[in-house]
């Protein structure tokens, strides 16, 4: 998928690790199962996965567009806003991109923003596991988005150890 500025991008890939000590400066969110795609708002449904263009459900696209307050955008699922009305947000820190996304999408029965926490990561990780999630994702809250790359700024973890004081 190309940004309005012409750059081809694919979803960022998290690095998978078995366990990790609870870090500071990170958020924790559930790891969703399914196919990871970027969605372009504007010009009809366009979905891009790791290997290129994928077929996506028209219902998902229609639900996102119906709840969006912008003309064009690129969204990494309902996790991160990457571009809005022609302005790239790839270099913008994660938490700021998430705030932009919350300002663009109105949560509805069909579109929900991924919840996350910035404190008490280990206890929320345990809650997510109890709710049936097998793993969670740690994300550096100051990280830029690295399209198509695997980065240590996003870590899928099975076990989160207590922080070392």
mmCIF file of C-alpha atoms in Angstrom:
data_model
loop_
_atom_site.group_PDB
_atom_site.id
_atom_site.type_symbol
_atom_site.label_atom_id
_atom_site.label_comp_id
_atom_site.label_asym_id
_atom_site.label_seq_id
_atom_site.Cartn_x
_atom_site.Cartn_y
_atom_site.Cartn_z
ATOM 1 C CA UNK A 1 0.000 0.000 0.000
ATOM 2 C CA UNK A 2 1.398 3.370 -0.918
ATOM 3 C CA UNK A 3 1.020 6.419 1.258
ATOM 4 C CA UNK A 4 -0.345 9.536 -0.400
ATOM 5 C CA UNK A 5 3.307 10.626 -0.494
ATOM 6 C CA UNK A 6 4.103 7.539 -2.618
ATOM 7 C CA UNK A 7 5.956 5.356 -0.109
ATOM 8 C CA UNK A 8 5.069 1.642 -0.140
ATOM 9 C CA UNK A 9 4.360 0.355 3.346
ATOM 10 C CA UNK A 10 3.412 -2.932 4.994
ATOM 11 C CA UNK A 11 2.465 -3.665 8.622
ATOM 12 C CA UNK A 12 5.236 -3.433 11.215
ATOM 13 C CA UNK A 13 6.173 -6.840 12.625
ATOM 14 C CA UNK A 14 6.584 -7.418 16.345
ATOM 15 C CA UNK A 15 9.454 -9.572 17.597
ATOM 16 C CA UNK A 16 8.240 -12.672 19.458
ATOM 17 C CA UNK A 17 9.918 -13.417 22.796
ATOM 18 C CA UNK A 18 9.018 -16.063 25.352
ATOM 19 C CA UNK A 19 9.393 -13.825 28.392
ATOM 20 C CA UNK A 20 10.498 -10.351 29.300
ATOM 21 C CA UNK A 21 11.034 -8.322 32.458
ATOM 22 C CA UNK A 22 8.381 -5.604 32.788
ATOM 23 C CA UNK A 23 9.958 -2.558 31.115
ATOM 24 C CA UNK A 24 9.315 1.117 31.752
ATOM 25 C CA UNK A 25 8.282 3.399 28.897
ATOM 26 C CA UNK A 26 6.028 0.794 27.297
ATOM 27 C CA UNK A 27 2.338 0.085 26.843
ATOM 28 C CA UNK A 28 0.768 -3.360 26.988
ATOM 29 C CA UNK A 29 -2.107 -4.441 24.785
ATOM 30 C CA UNK A 30 -3.671 -7.786 23.863
ATOM 31 C CA UNK A 31 -2.352 -9.719 20.879
ATOM 32 C CA UNK A 32 -5.269 -10.271 18.528
ATOM 33 C CA UNK A 33 -5.449 -13.438 16.463
ATOM 34 C CA UNK A 34 -6.169 -13.241 12.746
ATOM 35 C CA UNK A 35 -4.640 -11.582 9.718
ATOM 36 C CA UNK A 36 -2.749 -8.342 10.318
ATOM 37 C CA UNK A 37 -3.517 -5.688 7.691
ATOM 38 C CA UNK A 38 -3.230 -2.020 6.943
ATOM 39 C CA UNK A 39 -6.487 -0.392 5.838
ATOM 40 C CA UNK A 40 -6.651 2.673 3.594
ATOM 41 C CA UNK A 41 -9.667 4.933 4.092
ATOM 42 C CA UNK A 42 -10.686 6.727 0.901
ATOM 43 C CA UNK A 43 -11.031 5.389 -2.622
ATOM 44 C CA UNK A 44 -12.643 2.058 -1.740
ATOM 45 C CA UNK A 45 -11.502 -0.877 0.337
ATOM 46 C CA UNK A 46 -7.769 -1.576 0.222
ATOM 47 C CA UNK A 47 -6.081 -3.966 2.630
ATOM 48 C CA UNK A 48 -2.385 -4.854 2.788
ATOM 49 C CA UNK A 49 -0.828 -7.658 4.807
ATOM 50 C CA UNK A 50 2.789 -8.653 5.289
ATOM 51 C CA UNK A 51 3.015 -10.275 1.833
ATOM 52 C CA UNK A 52 1.063 -7.642 -0.089
ATOM 53 C CA UNK A 53 -2.545 -6.975 -1.009
ATOM 54 C CA UNK A 54 -5.117 -9.187 0.703
ATOM 55 C CA UNK A 55 -8.856 -9.527 0.385
ATOM 56 C CA UNK A 56 -10.599 -7.945 3.327
ATOM 57 C CA UNK A 57 -14.230 -7.943 4.324
ATOM 58 C CA UNK A 58 -16.187 -5.046 2.840
ATOM 59 C CA UNK A 59 -18.134 -4.921 6.130
ATOM 60 C CA UNK A 60 -14.956 -4.054 8.057
ATOM 61 C CA UNK A 61 -14.032 -1.302 5.628
ATOM 62 C CA UNK A 62 -17.558 0.123 5.633
ATOM 63 C CA UNK A 63 -17.663 0.110 9.449
ATOM 64 C CA UNK A 64 -14.316 1.921 9.728
ATOM 65 C CA UNK A 65 -15.247 4.511 7.089
ATOM 66 C CA UNK A 66 -18.649 5.117 8.699
ATOM 67 C CA UNK A 67 -16.958 5.896 12.014
ATOM 68 C CA UNK A 68 -14.014 7.892 10.618
ATOM 69 C CA UNK A 69 -13.756 11.659 10.846
ATOM 70 C CA UNK A 70 -11.308 12.226 7.969
ATOM 71 C CA UNK A 71 -11.158 12.065 4.178
ATOM 72 C CA UNK A 72 -8.197 9.689 3.850
ATOM 73 C CA UNK A 73 -6.112 7.639 6.285
ATOM 74 C CA UNK A 74 -3.989 4.525 6.650
ATOM 75 C CA UNK A 75 -4.678 2.519 9.785
ATOM 76 C CA UNK A 76 -2.807 -0.522 11.116
ATOM 77 C CA UNK A 77 -5.928 -2.455 12.120
ATOM 78 C CA UNK A 78 -7.470 -0.503 14.990
ATOM 79 C CA UNK A 79 -4.089 -0.147 16.643
ATOM 80 C CA UNK A 80 -2.266 2.804 15.117
ATOM 81 C CA UNK A 81 -2.965 5.686 12.721
ATOM 82 C CA UNK A 82 -0.163 5.996 10.137
ATOM 83 C CA UNK A 83 -1.403 8.752 7.842
ATOM 84 C CA UNK A 84 -4.294 11.205 7.960
ATOM 85 C CA UNK A 85 -5.510 13.428 5.143
ATOM 86 C CA UNK A 86 -2.133 13.136 3.385
ATOM 87 C CA UNK A 87 0.032 13.784 6.462
ATOM 88 C CA UNK A 88 2.415 10.956 7.371
ATOM 89 C CA UNK A 89 2.537 9.992 11.044
ATOM 90 C CA UNK A 90 5.209 7.280 10.668
ATOM 91 C CA UNK A 91 7.833 9.264 12.638
ATOM 92 C CA UNK A 92 5.368 10.400 15.322
ATOM 93 C CA UNK A 93 5.733 8.585 18.710
ATOM 94 C CA UNK A 94 3.323 5.685 19.305
ATOM 95 C CA UNK A 95 1.189 7.295 22.037
ATOM 96 C CA UNK A 96 0.657 10.397 19.924
ATOM 97 C CA UNK A 97 -0.394 8.248 16.934
ATOM 98 C CA UNK A 98 -2.843 6.443 19.229
ATOM 99 C CA UNK A 99 -4.311 9.784 20.374
ATOM 100 C CA UNK A 100 -4.728 10.805 16.727
ATOM 101 C CA UNK A 101 -6.523 7.498 16.036
ATOM 102 C CA UNK A 102 -8.905 8.086 18.953
ATOM 103 C CA UNK A 103 -9.662 11.498 17.463
ATOM 104 C CA UNK A 104 -10.377 10.061 14.007
ATOM 105 C CA UNK A 105 -12.370 6.909 14.792
ATOM 106 C CA UNK A 106 -15.504 6.873 16.886
ATOM 107 C CA UNK A 107 -15.828 3.568 18.734
ATOM 108 C CA UNK A 108 -19.017 1.723 17.789
ATOM 109 C CA UNK A 109 -20.373 -1.832 18.028
ATOM 110 C CA UNK A 110 -18.430 -2.605 14.815
ATOM 111 C CA UNK A 111 -15.218 -0.633 15.435
ATOM 112 C CA UNK A 112 -13.341 -0.741 18.720
ATOM 113 C CA UNK A 113 -9.983 0.732 19.531
ATOM 114 C CA UNK A 114 -7.522 -1.711 21.072
ATOM 115 C CA UNK A 115 -7.277 -1.105 24.823
ATOM 116 C CA UNK A 116 -3.881 -0.684 26.457
ATOM 117 C CA UNK A 117 -2.297 0.219 29.776
ATOM 118 C CA UNK A 118 0.822 2.228 30.591
ATOM 119 C CA UNK A 119 1.191 1.070 34.229
ATOM 120 C CA UNK A 120 0.605 -2.196 36.039
ATOM 121 C CA UNK A 121 1.635 -4.087 32.922
ATOM 122 C CA UNK A 122 2.223 -7.409 34.647
ATOM 123 C CA UNK A 123 -1.150 -7.491 36.420
ATOM 124 C CA UNK A 124 -2.977 -6.561 33.211
ATOM 125 C CA UNK A 125 -0.987 -9.215 31.339
ATOM 126 C CA UNK A 126 -2.302 -11.766 33.849
ATOM 127 C CA UNK A 127 -5.851 -10.419 33.312
ATOM 128 C CA UNK A 128 -5.515 -10.770 29.527
ATOM 129 C CA UNK A 129 -4.355 -14.372 29.908
ATOM 130 C CA UNK A 130 -7.331 -15.093 32.185
ATOM 131 C CA UNK A 131 -9.625 -13.632 29.490
ATOM 132 C CA UNK A 132 -8.293 -16.131 26.943
ATOM 133 C CA UNK A 133 -5.537 -14.185 25.218
ATOM 134 C CA UNK A 134 -2.456 -16.360 24.776
ATOM 135 C CA UNK A 135 0.006 -13.485 24.486
ATOM 136 C CA UNK A 136 0.261 -9.712 24.820
ATOM 137 C CA UNK A 137 2.251 -7.035 23.013
ATOM 138 C CA UNK A 138 4.686 -4.638 24.688
ATOM 139 C CA UNK A 139 5.241 -1.450 22.696
ATOM 140 C CA UNK A 140 7.737 1.329 23.309
ATOM 141 C CA UNK A 141 5.523 4.400 23.720
ATOM 142 C CA UNK A 142 8.077 6.687 22.027
ATOM 143 C CA UNK A 143 8.691 4.427 19.028
ATOM 144 C CA UNK A 144 8.216 5.473 15.411
ATOM 145 C CA UNK A 145 6.375 3.098 13.062
ATOM 146 C CA UNK A 146 8.742 0.891 11.019
ATOM 147 C CA UNK A 147 6.673 -0.356 8.039
ATOM 148 C CA UNK A 148 7.376 -3.973 7.107
ATOM 149 C CA UNK A 149 10.213 -4.308 9.624
ATOM 150 C CA UNK A 150 10.616 -6.476 12.714
ATOM 151 C CA UNK A 151 11.647 -4.312 15.636
ATOM 152 C CA UNK A 152 12.434 -4.608 19.332
ATOM 153 C CA UNK A 153 10.084 -1.667 19.949
ATOM 154 C CA UNK A 154 7.153 -4.106 19.634
ATOM 155 C CA UNK A 155 7.479 -7.410 21.501
ATOM 156 C CA UNK A 156 4.916 -10.213 21.612
ATOM 157 C CA UNK A 157 5.370 -11.878 25.018
ATOM 158 C CA UNK A 158 3.957 -15.001 26.614
ATOM 159 C CA UNK A 159 5.264 -14.317 30.126
ATOM 160 C CA UNK A 160 5.944 -10.971 31.776
ATOM 161 C CA UNK A 161 8.319 -11.020 34.755
ATOM 162 C CA UNK A 162 8.188 -8.455 37.587
ATOM 163 C CA UNK A 163 10.189 -5.266 37.070
ATOM 164 C CA UNK A 164 13.579 -5.164 38.745
ATOM 165 C CA UNK A 165 13.610 -2.274 41.276
#
